[in-house]
Structures are given as C-alpha cells and as structure tokens.
mmCIF file of C-alpha atoms in Angstrom:
data_model
loop_
_atom_site.group_PDB
_atom_site.id
_atom_site.type_symbol
_atom_site.label_atom_id
_atom_site.label_comp_id
_atom_site.label_asym_id
_atom_site.label_seq_id
_atom_site.Cartn_x
_atom_site.Cartn_y
_atom_site.Cartn_z
ATOM 1 C CA UNK Z 141 78.978 -200.359 80.478
ATOM 2 C CA UNK Z 142 76.322 -202.069 82.586
ATOM 3 C CA UNK Z 143 77.516 -203.975 85.623
ATOM 4 C CA UNK Z 144 75.613 -207.100 84.493
ATOM 5 C CA UNK Z 145 74.968 -207.890 80.838
ATOM 6 C CA UNK Z 146 72.322 -210.364 79.726
ATOM 7 C CA UNK Z 147 71.067 -211.019 76.213
ATOM 8 C CA UNK Z 148 67.332 -210.210 76.302
ATOM 9 C CA UNK Z 149 66.525 -212.737 73.550
ATOM 10 C CA UNK Z 150 63.815 -213.675 72.950
ATOM 11 C CA UNK Z 151 64.684 -217.337 72.788
ATOM 12 C CA UNK Z 152 62.268 -219.884 71.295
ATOM 13 C CA UNK Z 153 62.967 -223.604 71.516
ATOM 14 C CA UNK Z 154 60.977 -226.810 70.908
ATOM 15 C CA UNK Z 155 59.871 -228.896 73.860
ATOM 16 C CA UNK Z 156 62.617 -231.208 75.057
ATOM 17 C CA UNK Z 157 65.475 -228.974 73.884
ATOM 18 C CA UNK Z 158 68.274 -227.717 76.105
ATOM 19 C CA UNK Z 159 67.978 -224.033 76.954
ATOM 20 C CA UNK Z 160 71.240 -222.168 77.501
ATOM 21 C CA UNK Z 161 71.244 -218.778 79.195
ATOM 22 C CA UNK Z 162 74.185 -216.647 80.247
ATOM 23 C CA UNK Z 163 75.294 -213.400 81.822
ATOM 24 C CA UNK Z 164 78.566 -211.540 81.964
ATOM 25 C CA UNK Z 165 79.580 -209.101 84.655
ATOM 26 C CA UNK Z 166 82.283 -206.561 85.328
ATOM 27 C CA UNK Z 167 82.501 -206.395 89.136
ATOM 28 C CA UNK Z 168 85.138 -208.866 90.319
ATOM 29 C CA UNK Z 169 83.806 -208.541 93.885
ATOM 30 C CA UNK Z 170 80.646 -210.486 93.045
ATOM 31 C CA UNK Z 171 80.625 -213.810 94.889
ATOM 32 C CA UNK Z 172 76.959 -214.809 95.104
ATOM 33 C CA UNK Z 173 75.143 -215.653 91.891
ATOM 34 C CA UNK Z 174 71.451 -216.295 91.412
ATOM 35 C CA UNK Z 175 68.988 -217.124 88.690
ATOM 36 C CA UNK Z 176 65.401 -216.000 89.013
ATOM 37 C CA UNK Z 177 62.411 -217.066 86.961
ATOM 38 C CA UNK Z 178 59.687 -214.507 86.314
ATOM 39 C CA UNK Z 179 56.383 -215.503 84.797
ATOM 40 C CA UNK Z 180 54.274 -212.866 83.077
ATOM 41 C CA UNK Z 181 52.563 -210.524 85.561
ATOM 42 C CA UNK Z 182 54.353 -212.187 88.498
ATOM 43 C CA UNK Z 183 57.292 -211.328 90.716
ATOM 44 C CA UNK Z 184 60.670 -213.068 90.297
ATOM 45 C CA UNK Z 185 61.174 -216.372 92.119
ATOM 46 C CA UNK Z 186 64.581 -217.791 93.020
ATOM 47 C CA UNK Z 187 65.546 -220.762 90.868
ATOM 48 C CA UNK Z 188 69.228 -221.369 91.562
ATOM 49 C CA UNK Z 189 71.800 -219.959 93.976
ATOM 50 C CA UNK Z 190 75.545 -220.531 93.819
ATOM 51 C CA UNK Z 191 78.515 -219.203 95.720
ATOM 52 C CA UNK Z 192 81.820 -218.519 93.952
ATOM 53 C CA UNK Z 193 82.889 -220.684 90.983
ATOM 54 C CA UNK Z 194 81.684 -224.129 90.022
ATOM 55 C CA UNK Z 195 78.579 -226.004 89.004
ATOM 56 C CA UNK Z 196 75.333 -226.684 90.798
ATOM 57 C CA UNK Z 197 72.613 -229.015 89.636
ATOM 58 C CA UNK Z 198 68.982 -229.147 90.720
ATOM 59 C CA UNK Z 199 66.782 -231.487 88.736
ATOM 60 C CA UNK Z 200 66.658 -230.251 85.156
ATOM 61 C CA UNK Z 201 68.537 -227.056 85.991
ATOM 62 C CA UNK Z 202 72.314 -226.569 86.089
ATOM 63 C CA UNK Z 203 74.027 -223.330 87.054
ATOM 64 C CA UNK Z 204 77.659 -222.671 86.210
ATOM 65 C CA UNK Z 205 79.925 -219.892 87.417
ATOM 66 C CA UNK Z 206 83.295 -219.023 85.899
ATOM 67 C CA UNK Z 207 84.716 -216.186 87.962
ATOM 68 C CA UNK Z 208 87.924 -216.024 85.932
ATOM 69 C CA UNK Z 209 85.874 -215.115 82.864
ATOM 70 C CA UNK Z 210 83.174 -213.239 84.806
ATOM 71 C CA UNK Z 211 80.597 -215.434 83.106
ATOM 72 C CA UNK Z 212 77.644 -217.378 84.500
ATOM 73 C CA UNK Z 213 75.289 -219.794 82.782
ATOM 74 C CA UNK Z 214 72.002 -221.564 83.367
ATOM 75 C CA UNK Z 215 71.076 -224.714 81.465
ATOM 76 C CA UNK Z 216 67.591 -226.173 81.376
ATOM 77 C CA UNK Z 217 67.438 -229.783 80.193
ATOM 78 C CA UNK Z 218 64.351 -231.426 78.710
ATOM 79 C CA UNK Z 219 62.604 -228.067 78.529
ATOM 80 C CA UNK Z 220 58.843 -227.958 79.038
ATOM 81 C CA UNK Z 221 56.227 -225.385 77.968
ATOM 82 C CA UNK Z 222 55.903 -224.526 81.664
ATOM 83 C CA UNK Z 223 59.502 -223.272 81.529
ATOM 84 C CA UNK Z 224 58.347 -220.393 79.314
ATOM 85 C CA UNK Z 225 59.239 -217.296 81.317
ATOM 86 C CA UNK Z 226 61.794 -214.538 81.670
ATOM 87 C CA UNK Z 227 65.010 -215.631 83.363
ATOM 88 C CA UNK Z 228 66.966 -213.033 85.301
ATOM 89 C CA UNK Z 229 70.496 -213.414 86.549
ATOM 90 C CA UNK Z 230 71.444 -211.564 89.721
ATOM 91 C CA UNK Z 231 74.601 -211.247 91.746
ATOM 92 C CA UNK Z 232 76.087 -209.532 94.766
ATOM 93 C CA UNK Z 233 79.257 -209.265 96.778
ATOM 94 C CA UNK Z 234 80.029 -210.492 100.277
ATOM 95 C CA UNK Z 235 79.778 -207.151 102.068
ATOM 96 C CA UNK Z 236 77.082 -205.510 99.965
ATOM 97 C CA UNK Z 237 74.114 -207.903 99.624
ATOM 98 C CA UNK Z 238 72.492 -205.462 97.158
ATOM 99 C CA UNK Z 239 71.424 -207.491 94.138
ATOM 100 C CA UNK Z 240 72.504 -206.396 90.666
ATOM 101 C CA UNK Z 241 70.184 -207.863 88.051
ATOM 102 C CA UNK Z 242 70.595 -208.554 84.371
ATOM 103 C CA UNK Z 243 67.888 -207.385 81.990
ATOM 104 C CA UNK Z 244 66.394 -210.875 81.707
ATOM 105 C CA UNK Z 245 66.063 -213.335 78.812
ATOM 106 C CA UNK Z 246 62.574 -214.246 77.639
ATOM 107 C CA UNK Z 247 62.261 -217.935 76.818
ATOM 108 C CA UNK Z 248 59.399 -219.654 75.004
ATOM 109 C CA UNK Z 249 59.239 -223.443 74.874
ATOM 110 C CA UNK Z 250 57.028 -224.584 72.013
ATOM 111 C CA UNK Z 251 54.889 -227.697 72.546
ATOM 112 C CA UNK L 9 52.803 -219.599 104.318
ATOM 113 C CA UNK L 10 51.292 -216.502 102.704
ATOM 114 C CA UNK L 11 53.532 -214.649 100.278
ATOM 115 C CA UNK L 12 54.302 -210.969 99.896
ATOM 116 C CA UNK L 13 51.113 -209.051 99.178
ATOM 117 C CA UNK L 14 50.978 -205.861 97.136
ATOM 118 C CA UNK L 15 48.194 -203.508 96.117
ATOM 119 C CA UNK L 16 46.964 -202.202 93.860
ATOM 120 C CA UNK L 17 48.048 -204.559 91.095
ATOM 121 C CA UNK L 18 47.601 -201.955 88.391
ATOM 122 C CA UNK L 19 47.451 -198.165 88.417
ATOM 123 C CA UNK L 20 47.101 -195.634 85.621
ATOM 124 C CA UNK L 21 47.654 -191.959 86.375
ATOM 125 C CA UNK L 22 48.522 -188.799 84.517
ATOM 126 C CA UNK L 23 51.880 -187.108 84.899
ATOM 127 C CA UNK L 24 52.201 -184.775 87.881
ATOM 128 C CA UNK L 25 49.627 -186.794 89.838
ATOM 129 C CA UNK L 26 50.470 -188.644 93.031
ATOM 130 C CA UNK L 27 50.297 -192.385 93.644
ATOM 131 C CA UNK L 28 50.919 -194.747 96.545
ATOM 132 C CA UNK L 29 51.675 -198.450 96.648
ATOM 133 C CA UNK L 30 51.255 -200.776 99.595
ATOM 134 C CA UNK L 31 53.200 -203.877 100.587
ATOM 135 C CA UNK L 32 52.603 -206.476 103.275
ATOM 136 C CA UNK L 33 55.681 -208.693 103.685
ATOM 137 C CA UNK L 34 55.806 -212.311 104.793
ATOM 138 C CA UNK L 35 55.060 -212.548 108.500
ATOM 139 C CA UNK L 36 58.193 -212.258 110.608
ATOM 140 C CA UNK L 37 60.415 -210.932 107.836
ATOM 141 C CA UNK L 38 62.535 -208.104 109.166
ATOM 142 C CA UNK L 39 63.957 -206.890 105.862
ATOM 143 C CA UNK L 40 61.807 -205.253 103.189
ATOM 144 C CA UNK L 41 62.836 -204.043 99.737
ATOM 145 C CA UNK L 42 61.222 -201.911 97.048
ATOM 146 C CA UNK L 43 62.414 -202.414 93.481
ATOM 147 C CA UNK L 44 61.586 -200.632 90.247
ATOM 148 C CA UNK L 45 61.459 -202.797 87.120
ATOM 149 C CA UNK L 46 61.207 -200.856 83.874
ATOM 150 C CA UNK L 47 60.021 -202.850 80.861
ATOM 151 C CA UNK L 48 62.882 -204.835 79.387
ATOM 152 C CA UNK L 49 65.160 -204.273 82.387
ATOM 153 C CA UNK L 50 65.990 -206.117 85.561
ATOM 154 C CA UNK L 51 64.725 -204.882 88.938
ATOM 155 C CA UNK L 52 66.594 -201.949 90.452
ATOM 156 C CA UNK L 53 66.643 -201.529 94.224
ATOM 157 C CA UNK L 54 65.029 -198.287 95.365
ATOM 158 C CA UNK L 55 65.068 -198.700 99.138
ATOM 159 C CA UNK L 56 65.794 -201.335 101.782
ATOM 160 C CA UNK L 57 64.340 -201.381 105.290
ATOM 161 C CA UNK L 58 65.560 -203.355 108.281
ATOM 162 C CA UNK L 59 62.544 -203.429 110.617
ATOM 163 C CA UNK L 60 61.358 -199.810 110.402
ATOM 164 C CA UNK L 61 64.762 -198.253 109.717
ATOM 165 C CA UNK L 62 66.197 -197.396 106.299
ATOM 166 C CA UNK L 63 69.339 -199.374 105.398
ATOM 167 C CA UNK L 64 69.874 -198.170 101.833
ATOM 168 C CA UNK L 65 68.001 -195.535 99.841
ATOM 169 C CA UNK L 66 70.887 -194.462 97.624
ATOM 170 C CA UNK L 67 68.946 -195.099 94.414
ATOM 171 C CA UNK L 68 65.651 -193.568 95.538
ATOM 172 C CA UNK L 69 64.854 -190.286 93.701
ATOM 173 C CA UNK L 70 64.135 -188.459 96.905
ATOM 174 C CA UNK L 71 62.772 -185.343 95.225
ATOM 175 C CA UNK L 72 59.662 -187.283 94.213
ATOM 176 C CA UNK L 73 59.767 -190.717 95.856
ATOM 177 C CA UNK L 74 59.212 -191.471 99.524
ATOM 178 C CA UNK L 75 58.742 -194.673 101.471
ATOM 179 C CA UNK L 76 57.964 -195.660 105.004
ATOM 180 C CA UNK L 77 57.579 -198.831 106.966
ATOM 181 C CA UNK L 78 55.219 -198.394 109.856
ATOM 182 C CA UNK L 79 55.879 -200.520 112.951
ATOM 183 C CA UNK L 80 58.346 -202.610 110.975
ATOM 184 C CA UNK L 81 55.635 -204.490 109.074
ATOM 185 C CA UNK L 82 53.688 -202.948 106.164
ATOM 186 C CA UNK L 83 55.278 -200.439 103.862
ATOM 187 C CA UNK L 84 54.096 -197.754 101.452
ATOM 188 C CA UNK L 85 55.942 -196.243 98.521
ATOM 189 C CA UNK L 86 54.750 -192.886 97.219
ATOM 190 C CA UNK L 87 55.511 -190.929 94.081
ATOM 191 C CA UNK L 88 54.678 -187.229 94.040
ATOM 192 C CA UNK L 89 54.569 -185.875 91.367
ATOM 193 C CA UNK L 90 54.814 -188.710 88.854
ATOM 194 C CA UNK L 91 56.741 -188.429 85.593
ATOM 195 C CA UNK L 92 56.375 -190.421 82.383
ATOM 196 C CA UNK L 93 59.637 -192.260 83.095
ATOM 197 C CA UNK L 94 58.159 -193.629 86.345
ATOM 198 C CA UNK L 95 56.081 -196.091 84.313
ATOM 199 C CA UNK L 96 57.293 -199.452 85.588
ATOM 200 C CA UNK L 97 56.453 -202.400 87.789
ATOM 201 C CA UNK L 98 57.145 -201.717 91.453
ATOM 202 C CA UNK L 99 58.132 -204.888 93.251
ATOM 203 C CA UNK L 100 58.182 -205.405 96.980
ATOM 204 C CA UNK L 101 60.316 -208.181 98.457
ATOM 205 C CA UNK L 102 61.050 -209.389 101.966
ATOM 206 C CA UNK L 103 63.563 -211.638 103.667
ATOM 207 C CA UNK L 104 63.874 -212.995 107.214
ATOM 208 C CA UNK L 105 66.894 -210.805 107.885
ATOM 209 C CA UNK L 106 69.458 -208.668 106.128
ATOM 210 C CA UNK L 107 72.123 -210.488 104.174
ATOM 211 C CA UNK L 108 70.108 -213.541 103.169
ATOM 212 C CA UNK L 109 70.501 -213.051 99.440
ATOM 213 C CA UNK L 110 69.017 -216.456 98.695
ATOM 214 C CA UNK L 111 65.922 -215.882 100.821
ATOM 215 C CA UNK L 112 64.440 -212.799 99.225
ATOM 216 C CA UNK L 113 60.802 -213.344 98.261
ATOM 217 C CA UNK L 114 59.044 -211.086 95.787
ATOM 218 C CA UNK L 115 55.453 -209.955 95.584
ATOM 219 C CA UNK L 116 53.515 -209.831 92.300
ATOM 220 C CA UNK L 117 54.239 -206.144 91.802
ATOM 221 C CA UNK L 118 52.206 -203.041 91.012
ATOM 222 C CA UNK L 119 52.218 -202.062 87.356
ATOM 223 C CA UNK L 120 52.194 -198.253 87.073
ATOM 224 C CA UNK L 121 51.411 -196.469 83.834
ATOM 225 C CA UNK L 122 51.960 -192.705 83.736
ATOM 226 C CA UNK L 123 50.237 -190.956 80.824
#
C-alpha cells in the first residue's frame, strides 16, 4: 500500500465548475499537508499549505484536512482554463520534513 | 527574485551511458533537494543537502547515482551507468533552511530519456 494515494484522473470539467480533488494517507504522523500545482513541463509550485485538521481558504481555493479519516481535499471554485494542470498532494510529519507526494491528478478545464 | 535554475532541460542517452544534471538554487537558500519524478508518479526525494553536507540520501541508488554540492551553492546529480528505469524528470528544489516545508521552491526539471 502506498503511503499517499491520489486518484490520477484525468478530470475534465467545464469552465466555472467546482473541481474536487482528494488524497488519502496511511501515516498517522503526518501533520503538514500541501497541495502543489504543476503545469506541463514545469516544476511543482505550492498552492495551499495547512497544518493539522481543518479548513483553509485562499481565493477560489479551499483545502480541507480530516485527520481522523486520513483524508485531505482541495476544492477549486469557479474553475478557469488556466487551472488546467496536474495537482499533487504532499504531506510530512513534524520531525521528518521529508515530503511524501501523491501521484497527482490531471485536471482540464474546458472553455 | 530569480528561481531555481536547472540544465539541461532535456537529455536523451542510451542505457549504460553517463549523464549529469546541474542545479543553481535560489540565492541564499541553504537547503537543496533532488527529486525523481517518473511519469504518472509524484516526486520522490533522492537526496537533501544542508549547505554542502548531505542530510538524507536514503533513497539515492548509490551504486549508480551520485550528487555533490560544491561550496554550498550549485549542485550536480550524476547517473553512471544509466538504466532504462532512470527515465524520469529530475527536479531540483531549494528552501531557505531545513524544515520549511512550505517554502520549498522547485526548478523546471530535467527530462531524461534512456533508450
């Protein structure tokens, strides 16, 4: 079993739709949770960062963490064609700081 | 502020050949990482440097991979000899210091194809 599981998709949605992405994990020591966006032929860039459980909102993006279920989510509201990318979840524990990544979900937003 | 620079961007070699990648981190960043990202997978950490010292190389295949960080700035990653399964994107990342998980900046990567 992989430490971090992420549905690779692909996911195709019309412009303006809500995009819902999620990851599950097995390591209960994980406390820091991140979402990265990776455009084609580019390196990942940090989109959202949360610590422990709860919600965090930044513009059109909302990250949710449910540590009891070992489940994290990213929602993109009012999706735009420019949101078309691969979204990677990543997480780490307090003492480790080594990032464990999911496989990434490829999202296409159709104009 | 200039980002993490990597070269070459693309490299095609035959198996058993050698290859080297170069990374120039963001100025002043003490921590440097090399990741391997195989198609359809997330990045996997190969090695982490703090200044010019190795912090973690537990997932580096040391029989064929080597890395160094001269003077705590630029870094090179070498594969010798390459295997087909080494085909991947090699990402370099840097952060101001160790432990800043939310301040890790990635370069564009070097896409390696081994034939």
